[in-house]
Coordinates of C-alpha atoms in Angstrom, one line a residue:
X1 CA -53.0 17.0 5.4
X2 CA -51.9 16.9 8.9
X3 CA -51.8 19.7 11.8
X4 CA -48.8 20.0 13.7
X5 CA -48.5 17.4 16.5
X6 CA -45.7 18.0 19.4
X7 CA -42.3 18.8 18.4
X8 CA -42.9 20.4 15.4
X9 CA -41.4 23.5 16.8
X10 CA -41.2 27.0 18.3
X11 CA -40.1 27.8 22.1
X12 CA -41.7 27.6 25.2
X13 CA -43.2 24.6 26.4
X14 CA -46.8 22.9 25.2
X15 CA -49.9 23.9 25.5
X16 CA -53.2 22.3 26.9
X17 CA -55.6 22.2 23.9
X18 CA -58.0 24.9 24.7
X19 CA -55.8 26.8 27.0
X20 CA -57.3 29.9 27.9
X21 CA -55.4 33.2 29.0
X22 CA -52.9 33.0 31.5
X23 CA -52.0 36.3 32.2
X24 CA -51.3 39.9 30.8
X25 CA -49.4 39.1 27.1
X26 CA -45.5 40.5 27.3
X27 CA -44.7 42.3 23.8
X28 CA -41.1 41.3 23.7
X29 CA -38.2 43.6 22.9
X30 CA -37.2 44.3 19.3
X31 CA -33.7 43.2 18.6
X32 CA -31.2 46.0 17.6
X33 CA -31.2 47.7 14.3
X34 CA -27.4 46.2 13.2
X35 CA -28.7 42.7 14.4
X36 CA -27.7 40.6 11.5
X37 CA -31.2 38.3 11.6
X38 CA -32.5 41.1 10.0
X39 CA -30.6 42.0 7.1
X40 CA -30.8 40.4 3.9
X41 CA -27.5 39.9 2.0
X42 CA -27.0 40.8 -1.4
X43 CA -24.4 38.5 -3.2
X44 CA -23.0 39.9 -6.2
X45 CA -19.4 39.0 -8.0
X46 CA -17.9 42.0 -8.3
X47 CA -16.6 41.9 -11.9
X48 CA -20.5 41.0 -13.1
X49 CA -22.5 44.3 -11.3
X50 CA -21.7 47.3 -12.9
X51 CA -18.1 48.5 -14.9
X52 CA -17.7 52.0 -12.7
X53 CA -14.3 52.5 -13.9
X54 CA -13.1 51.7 -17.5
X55 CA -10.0 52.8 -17.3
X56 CA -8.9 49.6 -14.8
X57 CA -10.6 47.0 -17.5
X58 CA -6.5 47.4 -19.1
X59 CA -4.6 46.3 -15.9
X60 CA -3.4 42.6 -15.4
X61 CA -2.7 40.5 -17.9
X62 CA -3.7 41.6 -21.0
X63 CA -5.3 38.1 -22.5
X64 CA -8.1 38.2 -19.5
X65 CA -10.5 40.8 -20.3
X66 CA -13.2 40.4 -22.5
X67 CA -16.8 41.3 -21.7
X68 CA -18.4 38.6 -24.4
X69 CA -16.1 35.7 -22.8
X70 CA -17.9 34.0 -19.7
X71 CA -14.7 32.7 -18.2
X72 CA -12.7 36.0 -18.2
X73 CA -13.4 39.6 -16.9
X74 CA -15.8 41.7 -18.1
X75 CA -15.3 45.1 -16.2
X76 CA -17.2 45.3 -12.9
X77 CA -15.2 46.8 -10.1
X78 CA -15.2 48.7 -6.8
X79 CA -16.6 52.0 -8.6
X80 CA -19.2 49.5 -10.1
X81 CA -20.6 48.8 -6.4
X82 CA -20.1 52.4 -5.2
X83 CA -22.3 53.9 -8.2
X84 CA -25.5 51.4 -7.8
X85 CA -25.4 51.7 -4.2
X86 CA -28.6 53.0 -4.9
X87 CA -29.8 50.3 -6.4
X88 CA -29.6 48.1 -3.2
X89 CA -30.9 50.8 -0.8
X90 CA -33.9 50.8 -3.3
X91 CA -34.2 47.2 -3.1
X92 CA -33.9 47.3 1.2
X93 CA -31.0 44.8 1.5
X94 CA -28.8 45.4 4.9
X95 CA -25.8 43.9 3.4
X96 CA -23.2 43.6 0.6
X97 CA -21.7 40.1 0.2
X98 CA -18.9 40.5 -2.7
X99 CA -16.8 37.5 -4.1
X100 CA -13.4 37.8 -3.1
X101 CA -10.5 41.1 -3.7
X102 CA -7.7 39.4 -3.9
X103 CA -5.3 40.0 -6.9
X104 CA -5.6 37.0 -9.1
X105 CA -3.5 34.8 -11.1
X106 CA -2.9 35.3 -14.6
X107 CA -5.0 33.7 -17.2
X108 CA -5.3 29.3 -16.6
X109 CA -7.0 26.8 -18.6
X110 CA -8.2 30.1 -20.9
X111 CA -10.0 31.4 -18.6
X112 CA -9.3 33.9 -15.1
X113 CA -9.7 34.9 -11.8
X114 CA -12.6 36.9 -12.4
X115 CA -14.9 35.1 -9.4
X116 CA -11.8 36.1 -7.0
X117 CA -11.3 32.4 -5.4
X118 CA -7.7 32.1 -7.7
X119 CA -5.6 34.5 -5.4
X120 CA -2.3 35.2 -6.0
X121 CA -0.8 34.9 -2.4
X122 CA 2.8 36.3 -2.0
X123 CA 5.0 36.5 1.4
X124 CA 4.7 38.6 3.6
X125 CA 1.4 39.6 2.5
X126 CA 1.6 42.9 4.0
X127 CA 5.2 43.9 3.2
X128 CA 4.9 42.5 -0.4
X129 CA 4.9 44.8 -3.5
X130 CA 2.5 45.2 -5.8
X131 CA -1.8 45.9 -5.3
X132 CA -3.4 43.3 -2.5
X133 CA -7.0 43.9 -4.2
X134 CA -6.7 42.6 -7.6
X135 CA -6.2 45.6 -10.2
X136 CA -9.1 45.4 -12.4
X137 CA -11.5 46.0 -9.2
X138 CA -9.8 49.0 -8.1
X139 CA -7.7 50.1 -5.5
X140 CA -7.4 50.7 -1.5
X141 CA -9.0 54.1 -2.0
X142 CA -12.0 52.4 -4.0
X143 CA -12.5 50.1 -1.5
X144 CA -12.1 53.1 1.3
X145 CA -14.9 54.7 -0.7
X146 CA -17.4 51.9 -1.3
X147 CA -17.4 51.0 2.6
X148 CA -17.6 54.4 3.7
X149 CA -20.9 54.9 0.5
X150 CA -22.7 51.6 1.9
X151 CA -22.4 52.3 5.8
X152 CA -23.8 56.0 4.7
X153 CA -26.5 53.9 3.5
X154 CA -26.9 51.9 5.8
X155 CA -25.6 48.5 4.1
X156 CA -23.5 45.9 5.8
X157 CA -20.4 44.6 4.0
X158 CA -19.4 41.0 4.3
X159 CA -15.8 40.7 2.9
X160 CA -15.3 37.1 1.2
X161 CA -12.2 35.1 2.8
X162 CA -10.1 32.7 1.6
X163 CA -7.7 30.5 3.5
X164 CA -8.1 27.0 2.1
X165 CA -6.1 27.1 -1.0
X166 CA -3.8 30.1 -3.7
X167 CA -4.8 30.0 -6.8
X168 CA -2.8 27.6 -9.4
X169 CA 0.7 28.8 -9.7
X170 CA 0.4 31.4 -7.2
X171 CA 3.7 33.2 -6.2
X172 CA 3.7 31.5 -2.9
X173 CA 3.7 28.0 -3.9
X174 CA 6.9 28.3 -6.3
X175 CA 10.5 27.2 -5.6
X176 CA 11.8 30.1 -7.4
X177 CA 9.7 33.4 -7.0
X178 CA 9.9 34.7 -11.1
X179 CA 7.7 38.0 -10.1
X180 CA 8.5 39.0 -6.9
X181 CA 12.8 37.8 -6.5
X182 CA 12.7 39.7 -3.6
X183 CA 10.8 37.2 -1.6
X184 CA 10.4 34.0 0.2
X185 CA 8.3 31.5 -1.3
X186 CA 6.9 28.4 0.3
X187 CA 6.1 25.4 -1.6
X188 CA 6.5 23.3 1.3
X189 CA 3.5 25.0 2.5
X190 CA 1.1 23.1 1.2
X191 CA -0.5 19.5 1.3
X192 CA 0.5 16.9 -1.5
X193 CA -2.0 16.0 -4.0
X194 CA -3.3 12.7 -4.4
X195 CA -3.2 9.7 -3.4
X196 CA -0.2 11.0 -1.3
X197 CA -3.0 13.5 0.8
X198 CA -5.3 10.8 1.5
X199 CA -3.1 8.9 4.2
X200 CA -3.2 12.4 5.8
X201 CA -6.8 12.2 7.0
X202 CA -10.2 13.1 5.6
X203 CA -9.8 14.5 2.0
X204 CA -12.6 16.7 2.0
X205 CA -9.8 18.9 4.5
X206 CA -6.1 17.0 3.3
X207 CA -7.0 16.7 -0.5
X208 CA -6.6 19.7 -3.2
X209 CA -9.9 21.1 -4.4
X210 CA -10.4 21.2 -8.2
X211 CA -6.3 20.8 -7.9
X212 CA -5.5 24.2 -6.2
X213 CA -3.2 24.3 -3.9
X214 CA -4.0 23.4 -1.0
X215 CA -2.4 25.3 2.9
X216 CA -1.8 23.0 5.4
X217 CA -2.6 25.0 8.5
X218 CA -1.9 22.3 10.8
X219 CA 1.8 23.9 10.3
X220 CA 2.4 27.0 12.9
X221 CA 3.7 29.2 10.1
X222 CA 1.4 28.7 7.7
X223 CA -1.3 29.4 10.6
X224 CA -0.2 32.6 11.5
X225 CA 0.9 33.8 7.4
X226 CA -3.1 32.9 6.8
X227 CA -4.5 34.5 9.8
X228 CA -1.9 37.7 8.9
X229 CA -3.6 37.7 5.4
X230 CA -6.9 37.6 6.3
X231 CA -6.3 40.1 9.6
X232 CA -4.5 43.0 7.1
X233 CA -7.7 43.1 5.4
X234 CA -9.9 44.0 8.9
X235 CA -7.4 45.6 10.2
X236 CA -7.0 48.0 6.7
X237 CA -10.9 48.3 5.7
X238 CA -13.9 49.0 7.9
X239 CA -15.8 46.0 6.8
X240 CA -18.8 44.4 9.1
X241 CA -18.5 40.4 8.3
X242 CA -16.6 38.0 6.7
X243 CA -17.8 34.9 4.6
X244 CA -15.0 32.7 5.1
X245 CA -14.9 30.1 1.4
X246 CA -14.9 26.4 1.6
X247 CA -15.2 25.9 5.2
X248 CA -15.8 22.4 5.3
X249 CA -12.2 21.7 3.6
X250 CA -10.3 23.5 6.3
X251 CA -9.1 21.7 9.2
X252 CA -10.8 22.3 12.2
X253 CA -8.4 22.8 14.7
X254 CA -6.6 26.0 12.8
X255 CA -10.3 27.4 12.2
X256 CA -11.5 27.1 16.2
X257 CA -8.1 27.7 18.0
X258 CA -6.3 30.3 15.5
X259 CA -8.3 31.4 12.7
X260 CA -11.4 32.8 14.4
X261 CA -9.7 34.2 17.7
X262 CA -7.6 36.7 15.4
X263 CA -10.5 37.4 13.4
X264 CA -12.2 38.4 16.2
X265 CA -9.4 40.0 17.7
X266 CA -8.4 42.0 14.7
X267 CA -12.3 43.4 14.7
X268 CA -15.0 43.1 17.8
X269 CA -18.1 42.7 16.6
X270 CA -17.4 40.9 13.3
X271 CA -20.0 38.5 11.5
X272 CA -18.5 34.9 10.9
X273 CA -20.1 33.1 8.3
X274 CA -18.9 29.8 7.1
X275 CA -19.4 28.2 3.8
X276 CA -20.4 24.3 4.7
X277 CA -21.5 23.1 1.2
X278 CA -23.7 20.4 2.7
X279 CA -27.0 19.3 2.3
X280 CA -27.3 15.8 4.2
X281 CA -28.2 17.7 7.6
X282 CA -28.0 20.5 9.7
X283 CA -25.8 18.4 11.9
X284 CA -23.0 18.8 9.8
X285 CA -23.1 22.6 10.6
X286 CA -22.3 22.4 14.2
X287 CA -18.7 21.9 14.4
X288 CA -18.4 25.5 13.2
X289 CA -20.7 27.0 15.1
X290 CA -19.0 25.8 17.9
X291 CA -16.0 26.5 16.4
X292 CA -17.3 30.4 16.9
X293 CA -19.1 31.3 13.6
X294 CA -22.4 33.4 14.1
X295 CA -23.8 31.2 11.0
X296 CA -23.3 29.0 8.3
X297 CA -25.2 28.7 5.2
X298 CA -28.3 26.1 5.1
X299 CA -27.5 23.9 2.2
X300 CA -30.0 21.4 3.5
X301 CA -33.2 24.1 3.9
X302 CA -32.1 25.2 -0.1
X303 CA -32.1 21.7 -1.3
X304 CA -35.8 21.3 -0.1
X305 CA -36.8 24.5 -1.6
X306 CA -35.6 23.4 -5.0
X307 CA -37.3 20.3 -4.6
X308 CA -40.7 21.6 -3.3
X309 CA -41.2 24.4 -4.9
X310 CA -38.8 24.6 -8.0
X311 CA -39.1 20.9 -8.7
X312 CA -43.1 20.9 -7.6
X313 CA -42.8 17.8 -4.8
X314 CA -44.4 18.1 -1.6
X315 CA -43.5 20.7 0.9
X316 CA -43.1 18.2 3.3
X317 CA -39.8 18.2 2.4
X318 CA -39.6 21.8 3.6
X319 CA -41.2 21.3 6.7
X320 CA -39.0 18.6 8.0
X321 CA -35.8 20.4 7.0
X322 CA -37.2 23.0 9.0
X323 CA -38.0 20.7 12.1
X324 CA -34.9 19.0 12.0
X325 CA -32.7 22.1 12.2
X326 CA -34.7 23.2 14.9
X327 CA -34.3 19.9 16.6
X328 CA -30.5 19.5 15.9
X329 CA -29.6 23.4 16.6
X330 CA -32.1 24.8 18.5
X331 CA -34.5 27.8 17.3
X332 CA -31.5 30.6 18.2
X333 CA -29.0 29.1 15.9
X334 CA -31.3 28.1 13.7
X335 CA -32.7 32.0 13.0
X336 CA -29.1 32.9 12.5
X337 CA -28.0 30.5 9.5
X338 CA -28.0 32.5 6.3
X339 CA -30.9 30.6 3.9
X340 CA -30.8 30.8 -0.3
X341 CA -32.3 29.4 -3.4
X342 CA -29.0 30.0 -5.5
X343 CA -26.1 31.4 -5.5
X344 CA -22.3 31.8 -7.5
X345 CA -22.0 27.6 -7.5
X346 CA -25.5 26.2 -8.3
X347 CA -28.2 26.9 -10.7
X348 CA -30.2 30.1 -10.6
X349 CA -33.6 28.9 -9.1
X350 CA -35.4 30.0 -12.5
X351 CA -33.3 27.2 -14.1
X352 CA -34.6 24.2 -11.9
X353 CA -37.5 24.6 -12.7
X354 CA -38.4 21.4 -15.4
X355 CA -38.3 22.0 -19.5
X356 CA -41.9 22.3 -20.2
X357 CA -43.1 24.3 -17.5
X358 CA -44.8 27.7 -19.2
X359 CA -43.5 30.9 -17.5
X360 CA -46.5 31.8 -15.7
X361 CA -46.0 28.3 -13.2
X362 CA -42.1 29.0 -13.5
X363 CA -43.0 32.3 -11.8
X364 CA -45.9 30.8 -9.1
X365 CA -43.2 28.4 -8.3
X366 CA -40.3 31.5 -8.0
X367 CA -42.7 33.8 -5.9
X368 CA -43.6 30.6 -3.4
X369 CA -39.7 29.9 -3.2
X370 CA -39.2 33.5 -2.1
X371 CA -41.8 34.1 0.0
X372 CA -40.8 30.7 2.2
X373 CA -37.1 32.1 2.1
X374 CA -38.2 35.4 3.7
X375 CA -40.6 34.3 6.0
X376 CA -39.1 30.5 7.3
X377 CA -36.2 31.0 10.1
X378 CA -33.0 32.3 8.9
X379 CA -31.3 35.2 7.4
X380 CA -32.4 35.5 3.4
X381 CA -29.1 35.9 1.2
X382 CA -30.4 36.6 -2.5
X383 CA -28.0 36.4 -5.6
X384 CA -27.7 39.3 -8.5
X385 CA -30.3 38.7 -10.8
X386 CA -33.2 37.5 -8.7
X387 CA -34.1 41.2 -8.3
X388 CA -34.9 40.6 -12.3
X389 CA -36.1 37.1 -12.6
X390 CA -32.6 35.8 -13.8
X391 CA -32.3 32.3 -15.3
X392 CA -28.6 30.5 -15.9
X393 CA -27.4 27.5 -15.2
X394 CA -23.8 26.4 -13.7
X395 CA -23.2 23.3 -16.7
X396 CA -20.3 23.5 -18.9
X397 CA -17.7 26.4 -19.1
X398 CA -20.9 29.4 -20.2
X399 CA -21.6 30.0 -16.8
X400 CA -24.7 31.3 -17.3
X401 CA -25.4 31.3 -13.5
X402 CA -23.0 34.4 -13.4
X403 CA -23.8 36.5 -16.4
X404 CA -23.1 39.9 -16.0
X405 CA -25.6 42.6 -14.3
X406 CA -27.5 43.9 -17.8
X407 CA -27.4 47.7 -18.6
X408 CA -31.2 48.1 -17.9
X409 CA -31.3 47.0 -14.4
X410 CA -30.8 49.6 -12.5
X411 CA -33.8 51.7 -13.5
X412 CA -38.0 50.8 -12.9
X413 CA -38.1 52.0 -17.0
X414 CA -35.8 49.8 -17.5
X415 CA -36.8 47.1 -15.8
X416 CA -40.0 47.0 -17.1
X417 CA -41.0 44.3 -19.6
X418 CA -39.5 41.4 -20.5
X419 CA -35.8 40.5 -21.6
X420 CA -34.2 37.4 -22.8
X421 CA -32.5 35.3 -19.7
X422 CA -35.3 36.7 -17.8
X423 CA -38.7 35.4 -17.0
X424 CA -41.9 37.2 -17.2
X425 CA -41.6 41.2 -16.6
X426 CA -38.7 42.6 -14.3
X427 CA -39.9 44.9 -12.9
X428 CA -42.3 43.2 -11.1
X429 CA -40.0 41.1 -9.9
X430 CA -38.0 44.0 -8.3
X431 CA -40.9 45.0 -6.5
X432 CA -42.3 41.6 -5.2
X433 CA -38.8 40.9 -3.8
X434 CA -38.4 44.5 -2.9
X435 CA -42.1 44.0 -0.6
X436 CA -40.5 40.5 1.0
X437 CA -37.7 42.3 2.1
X438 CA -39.5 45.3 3.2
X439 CA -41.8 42.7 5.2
X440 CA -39.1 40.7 7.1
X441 CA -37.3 43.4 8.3
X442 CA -40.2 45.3 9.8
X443 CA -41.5 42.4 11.5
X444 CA -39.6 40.6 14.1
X445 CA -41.7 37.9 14.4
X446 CA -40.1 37.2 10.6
X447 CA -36.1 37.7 11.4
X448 CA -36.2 36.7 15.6
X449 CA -39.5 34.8 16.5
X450 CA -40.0 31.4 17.4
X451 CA -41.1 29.4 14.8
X452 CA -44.2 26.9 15.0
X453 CA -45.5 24.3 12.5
X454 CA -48.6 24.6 11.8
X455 CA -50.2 22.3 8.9
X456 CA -48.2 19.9 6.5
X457 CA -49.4 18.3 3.5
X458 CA -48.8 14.4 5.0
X459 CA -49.8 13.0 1.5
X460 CA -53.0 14.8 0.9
X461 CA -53.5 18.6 -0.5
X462 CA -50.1 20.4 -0.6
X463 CA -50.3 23.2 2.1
X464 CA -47.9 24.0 4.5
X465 CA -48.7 26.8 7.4
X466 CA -46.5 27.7 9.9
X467 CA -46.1 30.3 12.8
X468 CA -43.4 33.1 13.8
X469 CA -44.0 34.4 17.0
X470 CA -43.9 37.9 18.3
X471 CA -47.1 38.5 20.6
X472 CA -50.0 40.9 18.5
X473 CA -47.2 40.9 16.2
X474 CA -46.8 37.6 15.4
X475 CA -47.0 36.5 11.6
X476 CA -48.5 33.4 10.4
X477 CA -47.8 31.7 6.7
X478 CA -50.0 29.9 4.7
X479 CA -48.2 28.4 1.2
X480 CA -50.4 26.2 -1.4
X481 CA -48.3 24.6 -3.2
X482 CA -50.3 22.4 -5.2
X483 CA -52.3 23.4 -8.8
X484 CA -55.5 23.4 -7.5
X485 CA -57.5 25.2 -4.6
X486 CA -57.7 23.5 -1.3
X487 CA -61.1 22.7 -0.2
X488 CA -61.6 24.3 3.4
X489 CA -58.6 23.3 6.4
X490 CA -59.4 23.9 9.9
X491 CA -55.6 25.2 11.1
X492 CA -55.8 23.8 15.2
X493 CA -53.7 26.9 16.6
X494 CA -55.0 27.1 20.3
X495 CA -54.2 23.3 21.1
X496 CA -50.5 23.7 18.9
X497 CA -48.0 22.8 21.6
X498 CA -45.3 24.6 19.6
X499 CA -46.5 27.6 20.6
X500 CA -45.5 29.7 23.4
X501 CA -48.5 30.9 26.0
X502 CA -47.1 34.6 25.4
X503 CA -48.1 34.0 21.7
X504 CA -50.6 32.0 21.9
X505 CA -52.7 34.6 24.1
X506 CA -51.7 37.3 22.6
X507 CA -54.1 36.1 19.1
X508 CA -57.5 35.3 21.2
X509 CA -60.5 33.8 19.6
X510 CA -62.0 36.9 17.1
X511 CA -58.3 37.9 15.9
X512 CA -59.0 39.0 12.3
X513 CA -55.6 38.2 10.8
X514 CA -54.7 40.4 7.2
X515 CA -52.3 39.4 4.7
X516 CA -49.9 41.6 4.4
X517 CA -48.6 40.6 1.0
X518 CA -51.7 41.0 -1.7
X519 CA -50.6 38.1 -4.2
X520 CA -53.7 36.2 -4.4
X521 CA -54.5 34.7 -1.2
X522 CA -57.5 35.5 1.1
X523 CA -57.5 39.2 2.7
X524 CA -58.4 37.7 6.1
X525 CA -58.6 35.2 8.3
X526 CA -60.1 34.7 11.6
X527 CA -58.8 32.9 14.4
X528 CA -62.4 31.0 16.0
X529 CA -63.0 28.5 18.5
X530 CA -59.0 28.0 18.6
X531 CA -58.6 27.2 15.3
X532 CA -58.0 28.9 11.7
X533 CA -60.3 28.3 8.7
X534 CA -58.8 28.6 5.1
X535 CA -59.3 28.2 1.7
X536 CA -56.2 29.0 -0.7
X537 CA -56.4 29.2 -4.1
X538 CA -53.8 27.4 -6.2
X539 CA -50.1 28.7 -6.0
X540 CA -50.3 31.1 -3.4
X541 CA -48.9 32.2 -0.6
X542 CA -50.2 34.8 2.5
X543 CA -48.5 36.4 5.2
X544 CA -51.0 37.3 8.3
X545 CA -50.7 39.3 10.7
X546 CA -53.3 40.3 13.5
X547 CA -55.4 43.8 12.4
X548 CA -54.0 46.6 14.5

């Protein structure tokens, strides 16, 4: 193993090894209560949480409902949401993120819109007859009444947006409009499909996805039809953010000079968060942020999860994605990137784990995962089902990834024990994740702080420690990662030029630091002659923060 040498992080500039005390310590200000760094969003697909409303499972096309089928819908909805609020003020998330509203297209390649990402755009959006959310969620009052439950809870929602592509066949794209004769439709809206959209430019942004049609914003009218759609929605429902789909396929120009301007516009104070499903660097996240997104997700950070701890390689890997974020965006954007071990398109985390692990490891390697997620820089997103130890993978057309919410979910009695498609006892899985959350949100060091690397594993034993800083507040992570106890580390902290003098006086020699999450690793520490001694046993993780 290796300590930390310059570079490895934080803010503020080095620090002399052996620095003493340069003055009184500053406890900085804690950031406000609707700062989005310290929320953790909740994604669920709205047709697999709960069925509030039966009486909707009829509307639509009548060959698309069918709770046993996992490409078609199975009866969640906007009531759904509204009756388990409690549920996620139980399990302390600060926001909602729900897959998309829009009405959907009817029934394609036998199977549905039930994920919401098929929408059935019409022109003018507003003006058009006919529901805007699709039918089988509910309605504008629904809606109206979900916002107005979660805000009385004090739950964020972050409304998903899409302006890439309609769904196959959607009214817009047809020369003659067969539901809506009243209308306009556009066909010459969008971008040809291959090879012809190649000679356009890149075809990540000029090429169809999966073949759905495909907007070509670079057109003025299609600009302004888009950023009417997507503007009817804030300006009609009291929604907080917006998760804007398949970013990285949209050209740049409409997103930074047209799209986000009337987002903003349309509501002050609106989250942007951009889907950029990329995992070669954090690089490739910039052009949005500059583009004026708060965030975007960290592809790269969940890659390296899966591989350390899901996969059992080194956390190395996790350190340096963490360094070179820091590096490429600096620790202020860095902290504001929304961070995940699944989600609607990838594997549940249970599910990368290899064949032949027994469930007890499966479950070390879960509880590491989330412990990293909620305590590295960024803003934790977790996916329906983690809450319950939920496996399900993405192959073939099962799904599995998105089965619906089970009955028994939404009660500790019912939790308890084990279920099939779930790993070890439920339960106590709601309440590990339930104590992370708790955790992050009432310590800024976790959602705000700087963040410092402490120890890496550089070949030898498989620890990685790191360090959030927040004064006496500050929090400091030790992970084992490997099957076996370490023998005894000396963690330099004193001489760590990461850290800032504010924090790094603030934890003198004599600081007795307790873990504050009571899964198997030491009580205490002690910080002495500059440095931390530690022992962890195999698979564990603490969180350690200085004795009041």
């Amino acid at each position: 193993g290796a300590p930390a040498g310059a570079g490895a992080g934080g803010s503020g500039g080095p620090a002399a090894a052996g620095a003493g005390g340069s003055g009184p310590v500053i406890e900085p200000p804690e950031p406000a209560a609707d700062d989005w760094r310290r929320k953790t969003i909740y994604l669920a697909l709205a047709d697999r949480f709960f069925d509030g409303d039966p009486s909707n499972n009829a509307a639509g096309p009548p060959d698309c409902f069918d709770p046993a089928a996992p490409l078609l819908f199975h009866g969640g909805d906007l009531a759904g949401f509204s009756a388990k609020i409690d549920h996620l003020r139980a399990l302390g998330v600060g926001a909602l993120w729900s897959t998309p509203l829009y009405k959907q297209i009817g029934r394609r390649f036998d199977q549905c819109g039930y994920h919401g990402y098929w929408a059935d755009f019409t022109d003018p959006y507003a003006g058009a007859p006919g529901p805007k959310i699709e039918p089988r969620l509910g309605t504008e009052a629904e809606f109206d009444a979900l916002l107005e439950g979660l805000h009385g809870a004090g739950i964020a929602f972050l409304l998903d947006v899409v302006v890439n592509h309609a769904g196959y066949d959607a009214t817009i794209t047809r020369q003659e409009p067969d539901a809506f004769p009243e209308l306009t439709n556009h066909p010459d809206w969008f971008n040809p499909g291959r090879p012809a959209c190649e000679a356009l430019g890149p075809a990540d942004i000029f090429c169809p996805l999966s073949g759905l049609p495909d907007f070509d914003q670079r057109r003025p009218e299609v600009a302004s039809y888009l950023n009417g759609v997507s503007t009817w929605w804030l300006s009609r429902f009291a929604v907080d953010g917006i998760r804007l789909d398949t970013a990285k396929h949209i050209e740049r120009g409409y997103l930074s000079g047209a799209w986000v301007p009337a987002a903003r516009a349309a509501r002050p104070g609106l989250f942007l968060l951009a889907e950029v499903f990329d995992e070669s660097s954090p690089e490739a996240y910039r052009p949005f942020l500059d583009a004026g997104f708060d965030a975007t997700f960290d592809f790269a950070l969940r890659a390296a999860l899966r591989r350390s701890f899901a996969l059992g390689e080194s956390t190395d890997l996790v350190a340096s994605a963490v360094a070179a974020t820091q590096g490429a965006l600096g620790g202020e954007r860095a902290a504001r990137l929304v961070s995940f071990l699944d989600n609607h398109d990838v594997p549940r985390f249970l599910s990368e784990v290899p064949a032949g692990v027994d469930p007890g490891d499966r479950l070390r390697r879960f509880r590491l995962a989330l412990a990293a997620l909620f305590t590295l820089p960024g803003t934790p997103q977790v996916y329906y089902g983690t809450e319950l130890a939920a496996e399900g993978t993405n192959e073939g057309s099962t799904h599995e990834n998105r089965r619906s919410m089970p009955p028994w979910a939404f009660t500790p009695e019912g939790r308890a024990g084990a279920h099939p498609g779930y790993v070890g006892d439920s339960q106590q899985a709601f309440a590990y994740l339930q104590k992370l959350v708790a955790l992050r949100g009432s310590n800024p060091a976790l959602f705000a702080g700087p963040y410092a690397e402490l120890w890496r594993p550089n070949g030898a034993a498989d620890l990685y420690a790191f360090f959030r800083g927040w004064a006496r507040r500050s929090v400091v992570v030790v992970v084992n990662n490997a099957p076996a106890a370490t023998g005894p580390l000396t963690l330099p902290f004193r001489s760590n030029p990461g850290l800032a003098p504010n924090d790094r006086d603030a934890l003198p020699d004599g600081t007795e630091l307790v873990d504050l999450l009571g899964d198997g690793a030491p009580p205490t520490l002690r910080i002495e002659s500059g440095a931390i001694s530690v022992t962890m046993p195999p698979k564990t993780v603490g969180i350690y923060r200085a004795a009041p």
